[in-house]
mmCIF file of C-alpha atoms in Angstrom:
data_model
loop_
_atom_site.group_PDB
_atom_site.id
_atom_site.type_symbol
_atom_site.label_atom_id
_atom_site.label_comp_id
_atom_site.label_asym_id
_atom_site.label_seq_id
_atom_site.Cartn_x
_atom_site.Cartn_y
_atom_site.Cartn_z
ATOM 1 C CA ALA A 32 -18.405 -36.900 -13.570
ATOM 2 C CA ASP A 33 -22.018 -35.894 -14.107
ATOM 3 C CA ARG A 34 -25.525 -37.438 -14.860
ATOM 4 C CA ILE A 35 -27.975 -35.766 -17.186
ATOM 5 C CA GLU A 36 -31.559 -36.426 -18.133
ATOM 6 C CA VAL A 37 -31.534 -36.578 -22.045
ATOM 7 C CA PRO A 38 -34.477 -34.415 -23.548
ATOM 8 C CA VAL A 39 -35.798 -37.263 -25.693
ATOM 9 C CA GLU A 40 -38.709 -39.538 -24.877
ATOM 10 C CA VAL A 41 -37.922 -43.218 -25.511
ATOM 11 C CA ASP A 42 -40.184 -46.418 -25.260
ATOM 12 C CA ALA A 43 -39.028 -48.434 -22.132
ATOM 13 C CA GLY A 44 -41.320 -51.505 -21.859
ATOM 14 C CA GLY A 45 -44.274 -49.564 -23.216
ATOM 15 C CA ARG A 46 -43.830 -46.306 -21.214
ATOM 16 C CA LEU A 47 -42.500 -43.120 -22.569
ATOM 17 C CA LEU A 48 -39.674 -42.016 -20.400
ATOM 18 C CA LYS A 49 -36.582 -39.761 -20.589
ATOM 19 C CA PRO A 50 -33.273 -41.629 -20.259
ATOM 20 C CA TRP A 51 -30.431 -40.645 -17.955
ATOM 21 C CA VAL A 52 -26.914 -40.839 -18.661
ATOM 22 C CA THR A 53 -24.037 -40.906 -16.180
ATOM 23 C CA TRP A 54 -20.504 -40.387 -17.558
ATOM 24 C CA PHE A 55 -16.916 -39.835 -16.522
ATOM 25 C CA VAL A 56 -14.821 -37.393 -18.778
ATOM 26 C CA ASP A 57 -11.241 -36.775 -18.651
ATOM 27 C CA ALA A 58 -10.598 -33.161 -17.832
ATOM 28 C CA GLY A 59 -7.432 -32.783 -19.938
ATOM 29 C CA THR A 60 -8.575 -34.297 -23.172
ATOM 30 C CA ASN A 61 -12.499 -34.262 -23.094
ATOM 31 C CA ALA A 62 -12.387 -38.143 -23.685
ATOM 32 C CA VAL A 63 -15.327 -39.995 -22.358
ATOM 33 C CA CYS A 64 -13.927 -42.829 -20.265
ATOM 34 C CA GLY A 65 -17.172 -44.489 -18.960
ATOM 35 C CA THR A 66 -20.831 -44.310 -19.770
ATOM 36 C CA ALA A 67 -23.911 -45.935 -18.327
ATOM 37 C CA VAL A 68 -27.682 -45.331 -19.432
ATOM 38 C CA THR A 69 -30.764 -45.924 -17.501
ATOM 39 C CA PRO A 70 -34.472 -45.336 -18.587
ATOM 40 C CA GLY A 71 -35.158 -43.401 -15.343
ATOM 41 C CA ALA A 72 -32.956 -41.744 -12.682
ATOM 42 C CA PRO A 73 -29.706 -43.628 -12.212
ATOM 43 C CA SER A 74 -29.386 -46.092 -9.421
ATOM 44 C CA ARG A 75 -26.224 -46.834 -7.417
ATOM 45 C CA GLU A 76 -25.535 -49.763 -9.729
ATOM 46 C CA SER A 77 -25.802 -47.593 -13.047
ATOM 47 C CA ILE A 78 -23.442 -45.060 -11.429
ATOM 48 C CA LEU A 79 -20.905 -47.754 -10.479
ATOM 49 C CA ALA A 80 -21.177 -49.355 -13.757
ATOM 50 C CA ALA A 81 -20.166 -45.978 -15.367
ATOM 51 C CA LEU A 82 -17.316 -45.846 -12.969
ATOM 52 C CA ARG A 83 -16.076 -49.376 -13.574
ATOM 53 C CA ALA A 84 -16.142 -48.709 -17.333
ATOM 54 C CA ALA A 85 -14.267 -45.650 -16.833
ATOM 55 C CA VAL A 86 -11.296 -47.263 -14.777
ATOM 56 C CA THR A 87 -11.187 -50.568 -16.678
ATOM 57 C CA MET A 88 -8.603 -50.629 -19.385
ATOM 58 C CA GLU A 89 -9.313 -53.962 -20.790
ATOM 59 C CA ALA A 90 -11.427 -54.498 -24.053
ATOM 60 C CA PRO A 91 -14.092 -53.560 -24.806
ATOM 61 C CA TYR A 92 -13.396 -50.639 -22.449
ATOM 62 C CA GLY A 93 -10.720 -48.104 -22.785
ATOM 63 C CA PRO A 94 -8.220 -46.976 -23.915
ATOM 64 C CA PRO A 95 -9.124 -44.005 -21.903
ATOM 65 C CA GLY A 96 -9.162 -45.224 -18.495
ATOM 66 C CA GLY A 97 -7.226 -46.073 -15.286
ATOM 67 C CA LEU A 98 -7.466 -44.642 -11.878
ATOM 68 C CA PRO A 99 -8.064 -40.846 -11.721
ATOM 69 C CA GLU A 100 -6.199 -38.607 -9.414
ATOM 70 C CA HIS A 101 -9.371 -36.703 -8.544
ATOM 71 C CA VAL A 102 -12.901 -37.020 -9.460
ATOM 72 C CA ARG A 103 -14.820 -33.822 -9.503
ATOM 73 C CA ILE A 104 -18.696 -33.842 -9.323
ATOM 74 C CA ASP A 105 -21.082 -31.039 -10.190
ATOM 75 C CA ARG A 106 -22.712 -29.183 -7.169
ATOM 76 C CA GLY A 107 -25.858 -30.692 -5.951
ATOM 77 C CA ARG A 108 -25.125 -34.295 -7.048
ATOM 78 C CA ASP A 109 -24.958 -35.569 -3.462
ATOM 79 C CA PHE A 110 -26.101 -38.977 -4.511
ATOM 80 C CA LEU A 111 -23.421 -39.382 -7.178
ATOM 81 C CA SER A 112 -20.825 -37.945 -4.962
ATOM 82 C CA LYS A 113 -21.348 -40.217 -2.108
ATOM 83 C CA THR A 114 -21.751 -43.356 -4.459
ATOM 84 C CA VAL A 115 -18.447 -42.701 -6.246
ATOM 85 C CA GLY A 116 -16.566 -41.615 -3.273
ATOM 86 C CA SER A 117 -17.356 -44.668 -1.156
ATOM 87 C CA VAL A 118 -15.838 -46.859 -3.863
ATOM 88 C CA LEU A 119 -12.880 -44.670 -4.732
ATOM 89 C CA ALA A 120 -11.831 -44.205 -1.237
ATOM 90 C CA GLY A 121 -10.696 -47.917 -1.297
ATOM 91 C CA PHE A 122 -8.287 -46.956 -4.179
ATOM 92 C CA ALA A 123 -7.076 -43.714 -2.401
ATOM 93 C CA VAL A 124 -8.838 -41.468 -4.923
ATOM 94 C CA ARG A 125 -10.232 -38.083 -3.937
ATOM 95 C CA ALA A 126 -13.839 -37.500 -4.938
ATOM 96 C CA GLY A 127 -16.181 -34.803 -3.977
ATOM 97 C CA PRO A 128 -18.611 -32.086 -5.250
ATOM 98 C CA LEU A 129 -17.436 -28.826 -6.910
ATOM 99 C CA PRO A 130 -18.002 -25.448 -5.183
ATOM 100 C CA GLY A 131 -20.733 -23.356 -6.735
ATOM 101 C CA TYR A 132 -20.266 -20.863 -9.491
ATOM 102 C CA THR A 133 -16.973 -22.379 -10.641
ATOM 103 C CA PRO A 134 -17.560 -23.178 -14.548
ATOM 104 C CA HIS A 135 -13.840 -23.223 -15.183
ATOM 105 C CA LEU A 136 -13.505 -26.341 -12.968
ATOM 106 C CA LYS A 137 -16.149 -28.313 -14.945
ATOM 107 C CA GLY A 138 -15.574 -27.151 -18.445
ATOM 108 C CA SER A 139 -14.920 -30.756 -19.908
ATOM 109 C CA VAL A 140 -18.116 -32.310 -18.790
ATOM 110 C CA GLU A 141 -20.347 -29.150 -19.396
ATOM 111 C CA THR A 142 -19.041 -29.238 -22.881
ATOM 112 C CA LEU A 143 -19.958 -32.790 -23.321
ATOM 113 C CA ASN A 144 -23.406 -32.277 -21.879
ATOM 114 C CA GLY A 145 -24.171 -29.361 -24.237
ATOM 115 C CA ALA A 146 -22.694 -31.073 -27.332
ATOM 116 C CA SER A 147 -24.750 -34.270 -26.439
ATOM 117 C CA GLU A 148 -28.018 -32.170 -26.857
ATOM 118 C CA ARG A 149 -27.038 -30.259 -29.834
ATOM 119 C CA MET A 150 -25.301 -32.887 -31.869
ATOM 120 C CA PHE A 151 -27.071 -36.044 -30.747
ATOM 121 C CA ALA A 152 -30.496 -35.583 -29.008
ATOM 122 C CA ALA A 153 -31.674 -32.693 -31.158
ATOM 123 C CA GLY A 154 -31.611 -35.224 -34.240
ATOM 124 C CA LEU A 155 -33.684 -38.035 -32.493
ATOM 125 C CA PRO A 156 -37.577 -38.417 -32.730
ATOM 126 C CA ARG A 157 -39.598 -37.032 -29.677
ATOM 127 C CA TYR A 158 -36.869 -34.484 -28.885
ATOM 128 C CA THR A 159 -38.613 -32.523 -26.131
ATOM 129 C CA HIS A 160 -36.802 -29.248 -26.784
ATOM 130 C CA ALA A 161 -37.975 -29.010 -30.374
ATOM 131 C CA GLN A 162 -39.637 -26.185 -31.753
ATOM 132 C CA ARG A 163 -43.426 -26.148 -30.963
ATOM 133 C CA GLN A 164 -46.722 -24.995 -32.567
ATOM 134 C CA ALA A 165 -48.476 -21.910 -31.593
ATOM 135 C CA ASN A 166 -50.787 -23.897 -29.232
ATOM 136 C CA GLY A 167 -47.839 -25.408 -27.472
ATOM 137 C CA GLN A 168 -48.128 -28.866 -28.943
ATOM 138 C CA PRO A 169 -45.150 -30.753 -30.464
ATOM 139 C CA VAL A 170 -44.656 -30.146 -34.242
ATOM 140 C CA ASP A 171 -44.800 -33.962 -34.791
ATOM 141 C CA PRO A 172 -46.718 -35.400 -31.740
ATOM 142 C CA ASP A 173 -47.075 -38.709 -33.427
ATOM 143 C CA ALA A 174 -43.400 -39.507 -34.057
ATOM 144 C CA PRO A 175 -42.580 -43.012 -32.930
ATOM 145 C CA ALA A 176 -40.240 -43.072 -30.003
ATOM 146 C CA LEU A 177 -37.021 -45.001 -30.126
ATOM 147 C CA ARG A 178 -36.929 -48.152 -28.007
ATOM 148 C CA PHE A 179 -34.755 -47.826 -24.960
ATOM 149 C CA GLU A 180 -32.184 -50.454 -26.430
ATOM 150 C CA ALA A 181 -32.011 -48.638 -29.740
ATOM 151 C CA PHE A 182 -31.426 -45.348 -27.909
ATOM 152 C CA VAL A 183 -28.576 -46.937 -25.875
ATOM 153 C CA ALA A 184 -26.958 -48.366 -29.058
ATOM 154 C CA GLU A 185 -27.277 -44.754 -30.726
ATOM 155 C CA LEU A 186 -25.801 -43.045 -27.551
ATOM 156 C CA LEU A 187 -22.693 -45.402 -27.341
ATOM 157 C CA ALA A 188 -22.048 -45.056 -30.999
ATOM 158 C CA TRP A 189 -22.150 -41.287 -30.655
ATOM 159 C CA VAL A 190 -19.666 -41.643 -27.692
ATOM 160 C CA ARG A 191 -17.309 -43.494 -29.905
ATOM 161 C CA TRP A 192 -17.622 -40.815 -32.392
ATOM 162 C CA TRP A 193 -16.993 -38.183 -29.814
ATOM 163 C CA ASN A 194 -13.778 -39.982 -28.765
ATOM 164 C CA THR A 195 -12.377 -41.095 -32.125
ATOM 165 C CA GLU A 196 -13.494 -38.785 -34.856
ATOM 166 C CA ASN A 197 -14.491 -35.484 -33.215
ATOM 167 C CA VAL A 198 -11.733 -33.116 -33.972
ATOM 168 C CA MET A 199 -11.490 -30.259 -31.425
ATOM 169 C CA ALA A 200 -9.835 -26.901 -31.850
ATOM 170 C CA GLU A 201 -9.039 -26.649 -28.132
ATOM 171 C CA LEU A 202 -6.988 -29.928 -28.542
ATOM 172 C CA GLY A 203 -5.048 -28.522 -31.313
ATOM 173 C CA GLY A 204 -7.072 -30.257 -34.057
ATOM 174 C CA ARG A 205 -6.855 -33.579 -32.468
ATOM 175 C CA THR A 206 -9.575 -36.008 -31.425
ATOM 176 C CA PRO A 207 -10.076 -36.560 -27.604
ATOM 177 C CA LEU A 208 -8.622 -40.176 -28.052
ATOM 178 C CA ARG A 209 -5.582 -38.973 -29.899
ATOM 179 C CA ALA A 210 -4.940 -36.314 -27.313
ATOM 180 C CA TRP A 211 -5.232 -39.052 -24.580
ATOM 181 C CA LEU A 212 -2.797 -41.370 -26.428
ATOM 182 C CA GLU A 213 -0.266 -38.601 -26.993
ATOM 183 C CA ASP A 214 -0.303 -37.609 -23.327
ATOM 184 C CA PRO A 215 2.862 -39.033 -21.599
ATOM 185 C CA THR A 216 1.373 -38.963 -18.123
ATOM 186 C CA PRO A 217 1.723 -42.362 -16.647
ATOM 187 C CA LEU A 218 -1.381 -44.361 -15.778
ATOM 188 C CA ALA A 219 -2.428 -45.950 -12.410
ATOM 189 C CA THR A 220 -4.433 -49.097 -13.371
ATOM 190 C CA VAL A 221 -6.511 -51.723 -11.354
ATOM 191 C CA PRO A 222 -6.329 -55.372 -12.037
ATOM 192 C CA ALA A 223 -9.760 -56.576 -13.459
ATOM 193 C CA GLU A 224 -10.313 -58.880 -10.606
ATOM 194 C CA ASP A 225 -10.237 -56.143 -8.138
ATOM 195 C CA LEU A 226 -13.243 -54.464 -9.770
ATOM 196 C CA ARG A 227 -14.938 -57.731 -10.664
ATOM 197 C CA LEU A 228 -17.215 -57.772 -7.574
ATOM 198 C CA LEU A 229 -18.158 -54.079 -7.660
ATOM 199 C CA MET A 230 -20.251 -52.091 -10.010
ATOM 200 C CA LEU A 231 -22.506 -54.904 -11.273
ATOM 201 C CA GLU A 232 -26.293 -55.372 -11.681
ATOM 202 C CA ASP A 233 -28.065 -58.413 -10.532
ATOM 203 C CA ASP A 234 -31.099 -59.309 -12.399
ATOM 204 C CA GLY A 235 -32.647 -61.171 -9.322
ATOM 205 C CA ARG A 236 -33.153 -64.690 -10.844
ATOM 206 C CA THR A 237 -31.636 -68.016 -9.949
ATOM 207 C CA ARG A 238 -30.368 -70.128 -12.744
ATOM 208 C CA LYS A 239 -28.674 -73.415 -13.245
ATOM 209 C CA ILE A 240 -25.345 -74.471 -14.815
ATOM 210 C CA THR A 241 -25.874 -76.998 -17.488
ATOM 211 C CA THR A 242 -23.568 -78.892 -19.661
ATOM 212 C CA LYS A 243 -23.873 -76.017 -22.259
ATOM 213 C CA GLY A 244 -23.135 -73.346 -19.646
ATOM 214 C CA VAL A 245 -25.509 -71.025 -18.161
ATOM 215 C CA ALA A 246 -28.353 -69.221 -20.016
ATOM 216 C CA TRP A 247 -29.063 -65.484 -19.693
ATOM 217 C CA ARG A 248 -31.144 -63.429 -22.133
ATOM 218 C CA ALA A 249 -31.528 -66.523 -24.560
ATOM 219 C CA ARG A 250 -27.847 -66.859 -24.965
ATOM 220 C CA GLN A 251 -25.389 -69.188 -23.593
ATOM 221 C CA TYR A 252 -22.386 -68.223 -21.377
ATOM 222 C CA VAL A 253 -19.491 -70.669 -20.850
ATOM 223 C CA ALA A 254 -16.297 -70.899 -18.776
ATOM 224 C CA ALA A 255 -13.619 -73.503 -18.174
ATOM 225 C CA TRP A 256 -14.393 -73.380 -14.426
ATOM 226 C CA MET A 257 -17.928 -74.612 -15.124
ATOM 227 C CA THR A 258 -16.630 -78.091 -15.906
ATOM 228 C CA GLY A 259 -18.312 -80.453 -13.664
ATOM 229 C CA GLN A 260 -20.693 -77.864 -12.193
ATOM 230 C CA ALA A 261 -23.810 -78.965 -13.961
ATOM 231 C CA GLY A 262 -26.936 -78.559 -11.794
ATOM 232 C CA ARG A 263 -25.393 -75.878 -9.469
ATOM 233 C CA GLN A 264 -27.765 -72.941 -8.894
ATOM 234 C CA VAL A 265 -26.294 -69.718 -9.451
ATOM 235 C CA ARG A 266 -27.018 -66.005 -9.661
ATOM 236 C CA LEU A 267 -25.671 -63.581 -12.178
ATOM 237 C CA ARG A 268 -24.289 -60.116 -12.261
ATOM 238 C CA HIS A 269 -23.536 -58.042 -15.265
ATOM 239 C CA MET A 270 -22.436 -54.696 -16.638
ATOM 240 C CA PRO A 271 -25.277 -52.748 -18.202
ATOM 241 C CA HIS A 272 -24.734 -52.488 -22.092
ATOM 242 C CA HIS A 273 -21.865 -54.891 -21.979
ATOM 243 C CA GLU A 274 -23.109 -58.322 -22.517
ATOM 244 C CA HIS A 275 -19.967 -60.199 -23.610
ATOM 245 C CA GLU A 276 -19.433 -61.561 -20.094
ATOM 246 C CA ILE A 277 -21.125 -61.968 -16.930
ATOM 247 C CA GLU A 278 -20.031 -62.804 -13.349
ATOM 248 C CA VAL A 279 -21.498 -65.933 -11.680
ATOM 249 C CA PHE A 280 -22.117 -66.366 -7.992
ATOM 250 C CA ASP A 281 -23.376 -69.327 -5.970
ATOM 251 C CA ALA A 282 -27.140 -68.786 -5.307
ATOM 252 C CA ARG A 283 -27.052 -70.198 -1.871
ATOM 253 C CA THR A 284 -23.851 -68.793 -0.325
ATOM 254 C CA GLY A 285 -23.153 -65.896 -2.565
ATOM 255 C CA GLU A 286 -19.683 -67.165 -3.354
ATOM 256 C CA HIS A 287 -18.227 -65.581 -6.499
ATOM 257 C CA LEU A 288 -17.497 -68.629 -8.768
ATOM 258 C CA GLY A 289 -16.075 -66.687 -11.809
ATOM 259 C CA ALA A 290 -16.652 -64.922 -15.111
ATOM 260 C CA ALA A 291 -18.367 -66.584 -18.014
ATOM 261 C CA PHE A 292 -18.353 -65.464 -21.644
ATOM 262 C CA LEU A 293 -20.758 -65.572 -24.590
ATOM 263 C CA ALA A 294 -20.341 -68.894 -26.139
ATOM 264 C CA ASP A 295 -20.513 -67.543 -29.679
ATOM 265 C CA GLN A 296 -17.885 -64.916 -28.938
ATOM 266 C CA ALA A 297 -15.459 -66.844 -26.824
ATOM 267 C CA SER A 298 -11.825 -66.244 -27.976
ATOM 268 C CA PRO A 299 -9.548 -69.165 -29.010
ATOM 269 C CA GLU A 300 -7.765 -68.981 -25.694
ATOM 270 C CA GLN A 301 -10.966 -69.411 -23.848
ATOM 271 C CA ILE A 302 -12.160 -72.313 -25.883
ATOM 272 C CA ALA A 303 -8.733 -73.959 -25.471
ATOM 273 C CA GLN A 304 -9.009 -73.486 -21.681
ATOM 274 C CA MET A 305 -12.563 -75.277 -21.629
ATOM 275 C CA HIS A 306 -11.213 -78.086 -23.726
ATOM 276 C CA ARG A 307 -8.265 -78.560 -21.402
ATOM 277 C CA ALA A 308 -10.553 -78.263 -18.364
ATOM 278 C CA ARG A 309 -12.838 -80.952 -19.759
ATOM 279 C CA ALA A 310 -9.908 -83.223 -20.677
ATOM 280 C CA VAL A 311 -8.439 -83.008 -17.232
ATOM 281 C CA ARG A 312 -11.977 -83.793 -15.753
ATOM 282 C CA ARG A 313 -12.320 -86.661 -18.055
ATOM 283 C CA ARG A 314 -8.795 -88.144 -17.265
ATOM 284 C CA ARG A 315 -9.598 -87.789 -13.487
ATOM 285 C CA LEU A 316 -13.024 -89.568 -13.833
ATOM 286 C CA GLN A 317 -11.402 -92.327 -15.854
ATOM 287 C CA ALA A 318 -8.711 -92.720 -13.092
ATOM 288 C CA ASP A 319 -11.360 -92.861 -10.446
ATOM 289 C CA LEU A 320 -13.333 -95.493 -12.287
ATOM 290 C CA ARG A 321 -10.232 -97.593 -12.690
ATOM 291 C CA ALA A 322 -9.545 -97.275 -8.982
ATOM 292 C CA ALA A 323 -12.996 -98.157 -8.157
ATOM 293 C CA GLU A 324 -12.820 -101.263 -10.455
ATOM 294 C CA LYS A 325 -9.651 -102.310 -8.795
ATOM 295 C CA THR A 326 -11.153 -102.051 -5.328
ATOM 296 C CA ARG A 327 -14.142 -104.080 -6.369
ATOM 297 C CA ARG A 328 -12.129 -106.869 -7.819
ATOM 298 C CA VAL A 329 -10.002 -107.159 -4.731
ATOM 299 C CA ARG A 330 -13.034 -107.176 -2.378
ATOM 300 C CA TYR A 331 -14.915 -109.817 -4.236
ATOM 301 C CA ALA A 332 -11.989 -112.036 -5.289
ATOM 302 C CA ALA A 333 -12.679 -115.839 -4.985
ATOM 303 C CA ALA A 334 -11.877 -117.074 -1.406
ATOM 304 C CA THR A 335 -9.585 -120.153 -1.109
ATOM 305 C CA ALA A 336 -9.202 -120.142 2.774
ATOM 306 C CA ALA A 337 -11.146 -119.105 5.807
ATOM 307 C CA VAL A 338 -10.384 -115.531 6.856
#
């Protein structure tokens, strides 16, 4: 595991900043298992987001993933080491910093770090290590900076290329993904629900569930468990760069209510679950109304004798 400052200036909310990347790399195949990008120095949440992406095997993560046997972290990365170690300890995974002057123990991540600059960052506008004029000024000082969101999309696309198309001589002419898939080593996996409450960011706002679901970033998220929950105030947590699903918590108690999925990307199974939940609730309400009507009729029936 490592985190690096990418030598490219990007536009993050009107400010020029250098983004940071945190990633986890499989030492045997050079496959990138998990990545998170931040416009400034990575926080605990972004580090854990990369870790969750590295461990999770379900789409859209993986297939490189699963619990590692040991996580090695470059020397001097105390914050990264403590953050990762505190979570992995619960899964009995060893994590710790590498000793100094041991490049043979970190070849995979150092290869990735160097390649990301040469093959990715060097081709972007406002690359800070580009050749300069005699007066020290950039060759193209007015080059427009990429927006942070665009930079993230470009980086994640490059990571997919690295895993799926980058043929490496040290892997016998295979890509990292092919080398990973052909490795017979059994994997230790973690159920998604065991990772669901960890490694997520909270945007700090309170929202309400409506009959359309819950709105976040001008898009609607839905789930079967939301049936009958209209009006409930909630807080949302999400994985950076992965907006296909969010986790929903009660705003008052902090209780985890469940996951919600983008309405326009819900699978047929998720849509069927919502229809079934609504049908069950509709039948229950109809039964309650019939019972209430029966009680009312008995209570107010015509009296023919003194009680």
